PDB file of C-alpha atoms in Angstrom:
ATOM      1  CA  MET A 207    -156.699  56.595  85.884  1.00 46.00           C
ATOM      2  CA  ALA A 208    -153.340  55.123  84.852  1.00 48.00           C
ATOM      3  CA  ASP A 209    -153.212  53.267  81.581  1.00 50.00           C
ATOM      4  CA  ARG A 210    -152.837  49.557  82.375  1.00 52.00           C
ATOM      5  CA  SER A 211    -152.454  48.329  78.775  1.00 49.00           C
ATOM      6  CA  PRO A 212    -149.678  45.770  78.553  1.00 54.00           C
ATOM      7  CA  VAL A 213    -146.369  46.963  77.221  1.00 51.00           C
ATOM      8  CA  ARG A 214    -144.845  44.424  74.914  1.00 57.00           C
ATOM      9  CA  SER A 215    -141.129  43.750  75.215  1.00 58.00           C
ATOM     10  CA  PRO A 216    -138.935  43.825  72.073  1.00 59.00           C
ATOM     11  CA  LEU A 217    -138.916  40.033  72.123  1.00 57.00           C
ATOM     12  CA  SER A 218    -142.711  39.726  72.182  1.00 63.00           C
ATOM     13  CA  ARG A 219    -143.043  42.363  69.471  1.00 65.00           C
ATOM     14  CA  ALA A 220    -140.579  40.416  67.321  1.00 62.00           C
ATOM     15  CA  LEU A 221    -142.511  37.142  67.868  1.00 64.00           C
ATOM     16  CA  TRP A 222    -145.825  38.940  67.028  1.00 68.00           C
ATOM     17  CA  ARG A 223    -144.393  40.331  63.776  1.00 74.00           C
ATOM     18  CA  MET A 224    -143.341  36.818  62.708  1.00 78.00           C
ATOM     19  CA  GLY A 225    -146.976  35.651  62.560  1.00 81.00           C
ATOM     20  CA  LEU A 226    -148.147  37.010  59.181  1.00 85.00           C
ATOM     21  CA  PRO A 227    -144.932  36.221  57.331  1.00 87.00           C
ATOM     22  CA  LEU A 228    -144.989  32.705  58.665  1.00 91.00           C
ATOM     23  CA  VAL A 229    -148.626  32.248  57.575  1.00 91.00           C
ATOM     24  CA  TRP A 230    -147.879  33.484  54.064  1.00 92.00           C
ATOM     25  CA  LEU A 231    -144.736  31.374  53.733  1.00 92.00           C
ATOM     26  CA  ALA A 232    -146.670  28.315  54.964  1.00 93.00           C
ATOM     27  CA  VAL A 233    -149.332  28.889  52.299  1.00 92.00           C
ATOM     28  CA  VAL A 234    -146.677  29.217  49.608  1.00 92.00           C
ATOM     29  CA  PHE A 235    -144.869  26.067  50.740  1.00 92.00           C
ATOM     30  CA  VAL A 236    -148.077  24.040  50.806  1.00 92.00           C
ATOM     31  CA  CYS A 237    -149.175  25.253  47.347  1.00 89.00           C
ATOM     32  CA  ALA A 238    -145.656  24.739  45.887  1.00 88.00           C
ATOM     33  CA  PHE A 239    -144.966  21.237  47.152  1.00 88.00           C
ATOM     34  CA  GLY A 240    -148.511  20.047  47.149  1.00 89.00           C
ATOM     35  CA  ALA A 241    -149.468  21.377  43.686  1.00 84.00           C
ATOM     36  CA  ASP A 242    -149.497  17.891  42.161  1.00 84.00           C
ATOM     37  CA  VAL A 243    -152.202  16.644  44.574  1.00 86.00           C
ATOM     38  CA  MET A 244    -154.308  19.761  44.547  1.00 84.00           C
ATOM     39  CA  PRO A 245    -157.293  20.116  42.191  1.00 84.00           C
ATOM     40  CA  PHE A 246    -155.323  22.264  39.745  1.00 81.00           C
ATOM     41  CA  PRO A 247    -155.192  21.579  36.009  1.00 83.00           C
ATOM     42  CA  PRO A 248    -151.737  20.700  34.659  1.00 84.00           C
ATOM     43  CA  PRO A 249    -149.716  23.930  34.241  1.00 84.00           C
ATOM     44  CA  SER A 250    -149.153  23.344  30.527  1.00 83.00           C
ATOM     45  CA  ASP A 251    -152.756  22.514  29.581  1.00 82.00           C
ATOM     46  CA  MET A 252    -154.180  25.103  27.216  1.00 83.00           C
ATOM     47  CA  ASP A 253    -157.825  26.197  27.235  1.00 78.00           C
ATOM     48  CA  PHE A 254    -158.001  28.544  24.250  1.00 77.00           C
ATOM     49  CA  ALA A 255    -161.569  29.464  24.991  1.00 77.00           C
ATOM     50  CA  ALA A 256    -160.414  30.955  28.313  1.00 75.00           C
ATOM     51  CA  ALA A 257    -157.294  32.695  26.932  1.00 76.00           C
ATOM     52  CA  GLU A 258    -156.714  36.154  28.526  1.00 75.00           C
ATOM     53  CA  GLN A 259    -159.805  35.800  30.693  1.00 81.00           C
ATOM     54  CA  GLY A 260    -159.785  37.172  34.212  1.00 77.00           C
ATOM     55  CA  PRO A 261    -160.634  35.309  37.430  1.00 81.00           C
ATOM     56  CA  SER A 262    -163.549  32.898  37.129  1.00 80.00           C
ATOM     57  CA  LEU A 263    -164.859  29.721  38.732  1.00 82.00           C
ATOM     58  CA  ALA A 264    -162.951  27.556  36.280  1.00 76.00           C
ATOM     59  CA  HIS A 265    -159.730  29.666  36.646  1.00 82.00           C
ATOM     60  CA  PRO A 266    -159.748  31.404  40.074  1.00 83.00           C
ATOM     61  CA  LEU A 267    -156.798  33.631  39.147  1.00 87.00           C
ATOM     62  CA  GLY A 268    -157.576  33.830  35.444  1.00 82.00           C
ATOM     63  CA  ALA A 269    -155.839  32.373  32.431  1.00 84.00           C
ATOM     64  CA  ASP A 270    -152.738  33.524  30.566  1.00 85.00           C
ATOM     65  CA  LEU A 271    -152.318  34.393  26.868  1.00 81.00           C
ATOM     66  CA  ASP A 272    -152.407  30.678  25.889  1.00 82.00           C
ATOM     67  CA  GLY A 273    -155.321  29.772  28.137  1.00 82.00           C
ATOM     68  CA  ARG A 274    -153.141  28.146  30.810  1.00 87.00           C
ATOM     69  CA  ASP A 275    -154.441  28.357  34.398  1.00 88.00           C
ATOM     70  CA  VAL A 276    -152.538  31.085  36.268  1.00 89.00           C
ATOM     71  CA  LEU A 277    -153.145  29.561  39.710  1.00 89.00           C
ATOM     72  CA  SER A 278    -151.706  26.223  38.638  1.00 90.00           C
ATOM     73  CA  ARG A 279    -148.698  27.832  37.021  1.00 91.00           C
ATOM     74  CA  LEU A 280    -148.254  30.089  40.077  1.00 92.00           C
ATOM     75  CA  ALA A 281    -148.175  27.058  42.413  1.00 92.00           C
ATOM     76  CA  HIS A 282    -145.774  25.106  40.189  1.00 91.00           C
ATOM     77  CA  GLY A 283    -143.640  28.191  39.687  1.00 90.00           C
ATOM     78  CA  ALA A 284    -143.453  28.640  43.450  1.00 91.00           C
ATOM     79  CA  ARG A 285    -141.906  25.177  43.662  1.00 91.00           C
ATOM     80  CA  ILE A 286    -139.084  26.284  41.343  1.00 90.00           C
ATOM     81  CA  SER A 287    -138.527  29.563  43.179  1.00 90.00           C
ATOM     82  CA  LEU A 288    -138.561  27.939  46.619  1.00 91.00           C
ATOM     83  CA  THR A 289    -136.316  25.059  45.567  1.00 91.00           C
ATOM     84  CA  VAL A 290    -133.723  27.478  44.239  1.00 91.00           C
ATOM     85  CA  SER A 291    -134.069  29.807  47.231  1.00 91.00           C
ATOM     86  CA  LEU A 292    -133.507  26.857  49.656  1.00 93.00           C
ATOM     87  CA  ILE A 293    -130.695  24.992  47.949  1.00 94.00           C
ATOM     88  CA  ALA A 294    -128.688  27.910  46.562  1.00 94.00           C
ATOM     89  CA  PRO A 295    -128.212  29.604  49.966  1.00 94.00           C
ATOM     90  CA  LEU A 296    -127.391  26.210  51.486  1.00 95.00           C
ATOM     91  CA  ILE A 297    -124.543  25.849  48.981  1.00 95.00           C
ATOM     92  CA  GLY A 298    -123.248  29.318  49.812  1.00 94.00           C
ATOM     93  CA  LEU A 299    -123.787  28.770  53.546  1.00 95.00           C
ATOM     94  CA  VAL A 300    -121.725  25.542  53.703  1.00 96.00           C
ATOM     95  CA  ILE A 301    -118.870  26.641  51.427  1.00 96.00           C
ATOM     96  CA  GLY A 302    -118.818  30.264  52.651  1.00 95.00           C
ATOM     97  CA  THR A 303    -118.829  29.295  56.294  1.00 95.00           C
ATOM     98  CA  VAL A 304    -115.866  26.910  55.861  1.00 95.00           C
ATOM     99  CA  LEU A 305    -113.936  29.564  53.939  1.00 95.00           C
ATOM    100  CA  GLY A 306    -114.788  32.237  56.468  1.00 94.00           C
ATOM    101  CA  LEU A 307    -113.707  30.083  59.402  1.00 94.00           C
ATOM    102  CA  LEU A 308    -110.440  29.170  57.694  1.00 94.00           C
ATOM    103  CA  SER A 309    -109.626  32.749  56.771  1.00 92.00           C
ATOM    104  CA  ALA A 310    -110.335  33.876  60.381  1.00 92.00           C
ATOM    105  CA  TYR A 311    -108.538  31.041  62.144  1.00 90.00           C
ATOM    106  CA  TYR A 312    -105.369  30.815  59.998  1.00 90.00           C
ATOM    107  CA  SER A 313    -103.001  33.547  58.849  1.00 86.00           C
ATOM    108  CA  GLY A 314    -100.380  33.712  56.108  1.00 87.00           C
ATOM    109  CA  LEU A 315    -100.983  32.104  52.715  1.00 92.00           C
ATOM    110  CA  VAL A 316    -104.295  30.453  53.719  1.00 91.00           C
ATOM    111  CA  ARG A 317    -105.861  33.797  54.705  1.00 91.00           C
ATOM    112  CA  THR A 318    -104.354  35.713  51.804  1.00 93.00           C
ATOM    113  CA  GLY A 319    -105.388  33.091  49.204  1.00 94.00           C
ATOM    114  CA  ILE A 320    -109.004  32.839  50.481  1.00 93.00           C
ATOM    115  CA  LEU A 321    -109.489  36.548  50.697  1.00 93.00           C
ATOM    116  CA  ALA A 322    -108.023  37.055  47.220  1.00 94.00           C
ATOM    117  CA  VAL A 323    -110.464  34.533  45.703  1.00 93.00           C
ATOM    118  CA  LEU A 324    -113.393  36.171  47.544  1.00 92.00           C
ATOM    119  CA  ASP A 325    -112.376  39.639  46.428  1.00 91.00           C
ATOM    120  CA  ALA A 326    -112.089  38.403  42.853  1.00 90.00           C
ATOM    121  CA  MET A 327    -115.594  36.969  42.978  1.00 88.00           C
ATOM    122  CA  LEU A 328    -116.979  40.155  44.519  1.00 86.00           C
ATOM    123  CA  ALA A 329    -115.373  42.227  41.735  1.00 86.00           C
ATOM    124  CA  PHE A 330    -118.113  40.950  39.364  1.00 81.00           C
ATOM    125  CA  PRO A 331    -121.680  42.234  39.764  1.00 82.00           C
ATOM    126  CA  SER A 332    -123.602  39.350  41.322  1.00 80.00           C
ATOM    127  CA  LEU A 333    -126.349  39.059  38.697  1.00 81.00           C
ATOM    128  CA  VAL A 334    -123.817  39.330  35.836  1.00 84.00           C
ATOM    129  CA  PHE A 335    -121.730  36.584  37.480  1.00 82.00           C
ATOM    130  CA  ALA A 336    -124.784  34.302  37.842  1.00 83.00           C
ATOM    131  CA  LEU A 337    -125.901  35.170  34.302  1.00 84.00           C
ATOM    132  CA  ALA A 338    -122.474  34.213  32.852  1.00 85.00           C
ATOM    133  CA  LEU A 339    -122.387  30.915  34.781  1.00 83.00           C
ATOM    134  CA  THR A 340    -125.915  30.018  33.654  1.00 83.00           C
ATOM    135  CA  VAL A 341    -125.083  30.771  30.031  1.00 83.00           C
ATOM    136  CA  VAL A 342    -121.937  28.592  30.279  1.00 85.00           C
ATOM    137  CA  LEU A 343    -123.620  25.712  32.113  1.00 82.00           C
ATOM    138  CA  GLY A 344    -126.895  25.879  30.193  1.00 80.00           C
ATOM    139  CA  PRO A 345    -130.451  26.720  31.340  1.00 79.00           C
ATOM    140  CA  SER A 346    -131.837  24.260  33.883  1.00 83.00           C
ATOM    141  CA  VAL A 347    -133.055  24.278  37.484  1.00 86.00           C
ATOM    142  CA  GLN A 348    -129.840  22.537  38.656  1.00 88.00           C
ATOM    143  CA  ASN A 349    -127.523  24.935  36.838  1.00 88.00           C
ATOM    144  CA  VAL A 350    -129.438  28.017  37.966  1.00 88.00           C
ATOM    145  CA  THR A 351    -129.281  26.760  41.557  1.00 91.00           C
ATOM    146  CA  LEU A 352    -125.550  26.037  41.320  1.00 91.00           C
ATOM    147  CA  ALA A 353    -124.798  29.417  39.730  1.00 89.00           C
ATOM    148  CA  LEU A 354    -126.733  31.305  42.394  1.00 91.00           C
ATOM    149  CA  GLY A 355    -125.206  29.156  45.141  1.00 93.00           C
ATOM    150  CA  ILE A 356    -121.674  30.000  43.957  1.00 91.00           C
ATOM    151  CA  MET A 357    -122.704  33.660  43.689  1.00 90.00           C
ATOM    152  CA  SER A 358    -123.649  33.685  47.391  1.00 92.00           C
ATOM    153  CA  VAL A 359    -120.402  32.132  48.678  1.00 94.00           C
ATOM    154  CA  PRO A 360    -118.418  35.424  49.167  1.00 93.00           C
ATOM    155  CA  ALA A 361    -121.245  37.041  51.145  1.00 93.00           C
ATOM    156  CA  PHE A 362    -121.538  34.049  53.554  1.00 95.00           C
ATOM    157  CA  ALA A 363    -117.745  33.847  53.879  1.00 95.00           C
ATOM    158  CA  ARG A 364    -117.532  37.494  54.912  1.00 94.00           C
ATOM    159  CA  ILE A 365    -120.361  37.098  57.435  1.00 94.00           C
ATOM    160  CA  ALA A 366    -118.704  33.991  58.903  1.00 94.00           C
ATOM    161  CA  ARG A 367    -115.276  35.674  59.052  1.00 94.00           C
ATOM    162  CA  ALA A 368    -116.708  38.807  60.675  1.00 93.00           C
ATOM    163  CA  ASN A 369    -118.439  36.692  63.359  1.00 93.00           C
ATOM    164  CA  ALA A 370    -115.461  34.381  63.907  1.00 92.00           C
ATOM    165  CA  LEU A 371    -112.774  37.043  64.412  1.00 91.00           C
ATOM    166  CA  PRO A 372    -114.110  38.381  67.760  1.00 91.00           C
ATOM    167  CA  LEU A 373    -114.598  34.815  69.075  1.00 89.00           C
ATOM    168  CA  MET A 374    -110.912  33.926  68.489  1.00 86.00           C
ATOM    169  CA  SER A 375    -109.855  35.607  71.737  1.00 83.00           C
ATOM    170  CA  ARG A 376    -112.805  34.450  73.903  1.00 88.00           C
ATOM    171  CA  GLU A 377    -112.095  32.383  76.998  1.00 88.00           C
ATOM    172  CA  PHE A 378    -113.710  29.174  75.823  1.00 87.00           C
ATOM    173  CA  VAL A 379    -111.509  29.201  72.659  1.00 86.00           C
ATOM    174  CA  LEU A 380    -108.341  29.845  74.668  1.00 86.00           C
ATOM    175  CA  ALA A 381    -109.365  27.098  77.114  1.00 90.00           C
ATOM    176  CA  ALA A 382    -109.833  24.630  74.272  1.00 86.00           C
ATOM    177  CA  ARG A 383    -106.415  25.486  72.886  1.00 86.00           C
ATOM    178  CA  THR A 384    -104.857  25.079  76.329  1.00 86.00           C
ATOM    179  CA  ALA A 385    -106.531  21.663  76.668  1.00 86.00           C
ATOM    180  CA  GLY A 386    -104.854  20.558  73.419  1.00 84.00           C
ATOM    181  CA  ALA A 387    -107.912  20.589  71.173  1.00 83.00           C
ATOM    182  CA  GLY A 388    -107.253  20.420  67.450  1.00 87.00           C
ATOM    183  CA  ASP A 389    -107.903  23.196  64.973  1.00 86.00           C
ATOM    184  CA  ALA A 390    -110.921  21.487  63.427  1.00 90.00           C
ATOM    185  CA  TYR A 391    -112.476  20.869  66.852  1.00 90.00           C
ATOM    186  CA  ILE A 392    -112.068  24.491  67.857  1.00 88.00           C
ATOM    187  CA  MET A 393    -113.446  25.869  64.586  1.00 89.00           C
ATOM    188  CA  PHE A 394    -116.468  23.575  64.242  1.00 90.00           C
ATOM    189  CA  ARG A 395    -117.263  22.724  67.900  1.00 89.00           C
ATOM    190  CA  GLU A 396    -116.356  25.917  69.762  1.00 89.00           C
ATOM    191  CA  ILE A 397    -116.570  28.834  67.301  1.00 91.00           C
ATOM    192  CA  LEU A 398    -119.247  27.713  64.802  1.00 91.00           C
ATOM    193  CA  PRO A 399    -122.092  27.105  67.287  1.00 91.00           C
ATOM    194  CA  ASN A 400    -121.754  30.754  68.390  1.00 90.00           C
ATOM    195  CA  MET A 401    -122.251  31.946  64.799  1.00 90.00           C
ATOM    196  CA  VAL A 402    -125.268  29.842  63.887  1.00 90.00           C
ATOM    197  CA  MET A 403    -127.944  32.449  64.608  1.00 88.00           C
ATOM    198  CA  SER A 404    -126.174  35.146  62.640  1.00 88.00           C
ATOM    199  CA  LEU A 405    -125.659  32.809  59.684  1.00 92.00           C
ATOM    200  CA  LEU A 406    -129.301  31.564  59.680  1.00 90.00           C
ATOM    201  CA  THR A 407    -130.599  35.114  59.906  1.00 88.00           C
ATOM    202  CA  TYR A 408    -128.506  36.102  56.886  1.00 91.00           C
ATOM    203  CA  ALA A 409    -129.589  32.922  55.109  1.00 92.00           C
ATOM    204  CA  LEU A 410    -133.230  34.132  55.273  1.00 89.00           C
ATOM    205  CA  THR A 411    -132.196  37.424  53.688  1.00 90.00           C
ATOM    206  CA  MET A 412    -130.225  35.448  51.053  1.00 92.00           C
ATOM    207  CA  MET A 413    -133.299  33.328  50.314  1.00 93.00           C
ATOM    208  CA  SER A 414    -135.233  36.451  49.344  1.00 91.00           C
ATOM    209  CA  ILE A 415    -132.326  37.572  47.164  1.00 91.00           C
ATOM    210  CA  MET A 416    -132.245  34.175  45.485  1.00 92.00           C
ATOM    211  CA  ILE A 417    -135.947  34.399  44.656  1.00 92.00           C
ATOM    212  CA  VAL A 418    -135.427  37.744  42.956  1.00 91.00           C
ATOM    213  CA  ALA A 419    -132.247  36.545  41.188  1.00 90.00           C
ATOM    214  CA  GLU A 420    -133.936  33.382  39.840  1.00 89.00           C
ATOM    215  CA  GLY A 421    -136.842  35.459  38.728  1.00 88.00           C
ATOM    216  CA  SER A 422    -134.535  37.893  36.985  1.00 87.00           C
ATOM    217  CA  LEU A 423    -132.693  35.082  35.154  1.00 87.00           C
ATOM    218  CA  SER A 424    -135.984  33.496  34.077  1.00 85.00           C
ATOM    219  CA  PHE A 425    -137.299  36.931  33.026  1.00 84.00           C
ATOM    220  CA  LEU A 426    -134.213  37.326  30.799  1.00 82.00           C
ATOM    221  CA  GLY A 427    -134.766  33.925  29.287  1.00 81.00           C
ATOM    222  CA  VAL A 428    -131.724  32.180  30.695  1.00 82.00           C
ATOM    223  CA  GLY A 429    -133.259  30.614  33.775  1.00 80.00           C
ATOM    224  CA  VAL A 430    -135.552  27.662  33.980  1.00 80.00           C
ATOM    225  CA  PRO A 431    -136.389  26.588  30.401  1.00 80.00           C
ATOM    226  CA  PRO A 432    -140.010  26.355  29.200  1.00 76.00           C
ATOM    227  CA  PRO A 433    -142.465  24.857  29.502  1.00 79.00           C
ATOM    228  CA  THR A 434    -141.579  24.639  33.236  1.00 83.00           C
ATOM    229  CA  PRO A 435    -143.245  27.682  34.874  1.00 87.00           C
ATOM    230  CA  SER A 436    -141.421  30.041  37.184  1.00 88.00           C
ATOM    231  CA  TRP A 437    -142.479  33.386  38.606  1.00 89.00           C
ATOM    232  CA  GLY A 438    -139.904  35.269  36.504  1.00 89.00           C
ATOM    233  CA  SER A 439    -140.969  33.618  33.255  1.00 87.00           C
ATOM    234  CA  MET A 440    -144.644  34.229  34.049  1.00 88.00           C
ATOM    235  CA  ILE A 441    -143.929  37.922  34.573  1.00 89.00           C
ATOM    236  CA  ALA A 442    -141.993  38.001  31.262  1.00 87.00           C
ATOM    237  CA  GLU A 443    -144.793  36.242  29.337  1.00 85.00           C
ATOM    238  CA  GLY A 444    -147.334  38.969  30.215  1.00 83.00           C
ATOM    239  CA  ARG A 445    -145.128  42.035  29.991  1.00 81.00           C
ATOM    240  CA  GLU A 446    -146.077  42.909  26.371  1.00 77.00           C
ATOM    241  CA  SER A 447    -149.774  42.688  27.111  1.00 79.00           C
ATOM    242  CA  LEU A 448    -149.708  44.326  30.514  1.00 77.00           C
ATOM    243  CA  GLU A 449    -152.352  46.967  29.685  1.00 78.00           C
ATOM    244  CA  ARG A 450    -154.751  44.384  28.180  1.00 83.00           C
ATOM    245  CA  VAL A 451    -154.355  41.496  30.640  1.00 84.00           C
ATOM    246  CA  PRO A 452    -152.488  42.802  33.659  1.00 86.00           C
ATOM    247  CA  HIS A 453    -153.247  39.767  35.833  1.00 88.00           C
ATOM    248  CA  VAL A 454    -150.849  37.541  33.857  1.00 86.00           C
ATOM    249  CA  SER A 455    -147.842  39.483  35.105  1.00 89.00           C
ATOM    250  CA  MET A 456    -149.185  41.228  38.182  1.00 91.00           C
ATOM    251  CA  ILE A 457    -150.228  38.047  40.058  1.00 90.00           C
ATOM    252  CA  PRO A 458    -146.802  36.325  39.993  1.00 91.00           C
ATOM    253  CA  ALA A 459    -145.138  39.697  40.655  1.00 92.00           C
ATOM    254  CA  ALA A 460    -147.407  40.150  43.752  1.00 94.00           C
ATOM    255  CA  ALA A 461    -146.612  36.572  44.923  1.00 93.00           C
ATOM    256  CA  MET A 462    -142.872  37.207  44.524  1.00 93.00           C
ATOM    257  CA  PHE A 463    -143.161  40.559  46.363  1.00 94.00           C
ATOM    258  CA  LEU A 464    -145.055  39.079  49.292  1.00 94.00           C
ATOM    259  CA  THR A 465    -142.675  36.109  49.594  1.00 94.00           C
ATOM    260  CA  VAL A 466    -139.590  38.303  49.520  1.00 93.00           C
ATOM    261  CA  LEU A 467    -141.184  40.695  51.995  1.00 92.00           C
ATOM    262  CA  SER A 468    -142.149  37.848  54.369  1.00 92.00           C
ATOM    263  CA  LEU A 469    -138.588  36.452  54.331  1.00 91.00           C
ATOM    264  CA  ASN A 470    -137.154  39.906  55.014  1.00 90.00           C
ATOM    265  CA  LEU A 471    -139.574  40.485  57.917  1.00 89.00           C
ATOM    266  CA  LEU A 472    -138.837  37.060  59.297  1.00 88.00           C
ATOM    267  CA  GLY A 473    -135.079  37.813  59.138  1.00 84.00           C
ATOM    268  CA  ASP A 474    -135.581  41.170  60.858  1.00 84.00           C
ATOM    269  CA  SER A 475    -137.590  39.507  63.615  1.00 82.00           C
ATOM    270  CA  LEU A 476    -134.878  36.867  64.161  1.00 80.00           C
ATOM    271  CA  ARG A 477    -132.262  39.639  64.378  1.00 79.00           C
ATOM    272  CA  GLN A 478    -134.374  41.355  67.056  1.00 78.00           C
ATOM    273  CA  LEU A 479    -134.718  38.089  68.934  1.00 76.00           C
ATOM    274  CA  LYS A 480    -130.949  37.552  68.742  1.00 70.00           C
ATOM    275  CA  SER A 481    -130.187  41.074  69.969  1.00 68.00           C
ATOM    276  CA  GLY A 482    -132.819  40.774  72.727  1.00 62.00           C
ATOM    277  CA  LYS A 483    -131.262  37.533  74.009  1.00 57.00           C
ATOM    278  CA  SER A 484    -127.771  39.044  73.735  1.00 54.00           C
ATOM    279  CA  GLY A 485    -128.987  42.053  75.733  1.00 50.00           C
ATOM    280  CA  GLY A 486    -130.433  39.779  78.347  1.00 45.00           C
ATOM    281  CA  LEU A 487    -127.144  37.946  78.726  1.00 41.00           C
ATOM    282  CA  SER A 488    -125.002  41.054  78.849  1.00 42.00           C
TER     283      SER A 488
END
């Protein structure tokens, strides 16, 4: 008897794979931005009697070396990580898209100048570049976000330029030029809408990179200053006592891993949706 089990299309498989990542990200967002109204103790409150204890009724994820509630610090640290991972790629997306469009649309000095600046920025290792900016600007959430946003500009500019170049010779662009449309109209009303999905897909990947980068800066001690918790600083606080109290470092590390994995899976699913729609139109 023939197997009648339904065969999922690539689009349905992509939508199915988005389920678990979206659930995890929703939980992280709710905990991060609702931490102040949840029944968590303040993240800086110390309960020395519970120091280094594992999960319990009073502290569901245990307490750290100073007796601070790990769950509360994890939720408040998620707010820092998510804030940086949302705003920093947005800075890179806006500036990088404009630079990418300009370098694709214009030639001569404009293109040469923009590409030279982007190449100079790419010559520095990304984390070293962000580390140097953070040291110069000083450790704070705003400065870390700005440094990581500037760090992401060249990548977004190259993605925008690579997507804009094939569109320059498309019929709708030529028709707009023939109709007398201005350069700004063509770039932002004709070309940009056809690049949005690619840019948003890459932005999800960049969000995961920003979470790791912010965690790395905080781990090195040049990120968000204490006593504000962040996942990177929580991992750093427990690294010297990892064998004795592994939950202090392992829980924020697991949260960071699952969040980065979810963003990457979501980005892959969006890429499959985009390619499936493109295949359907071709």
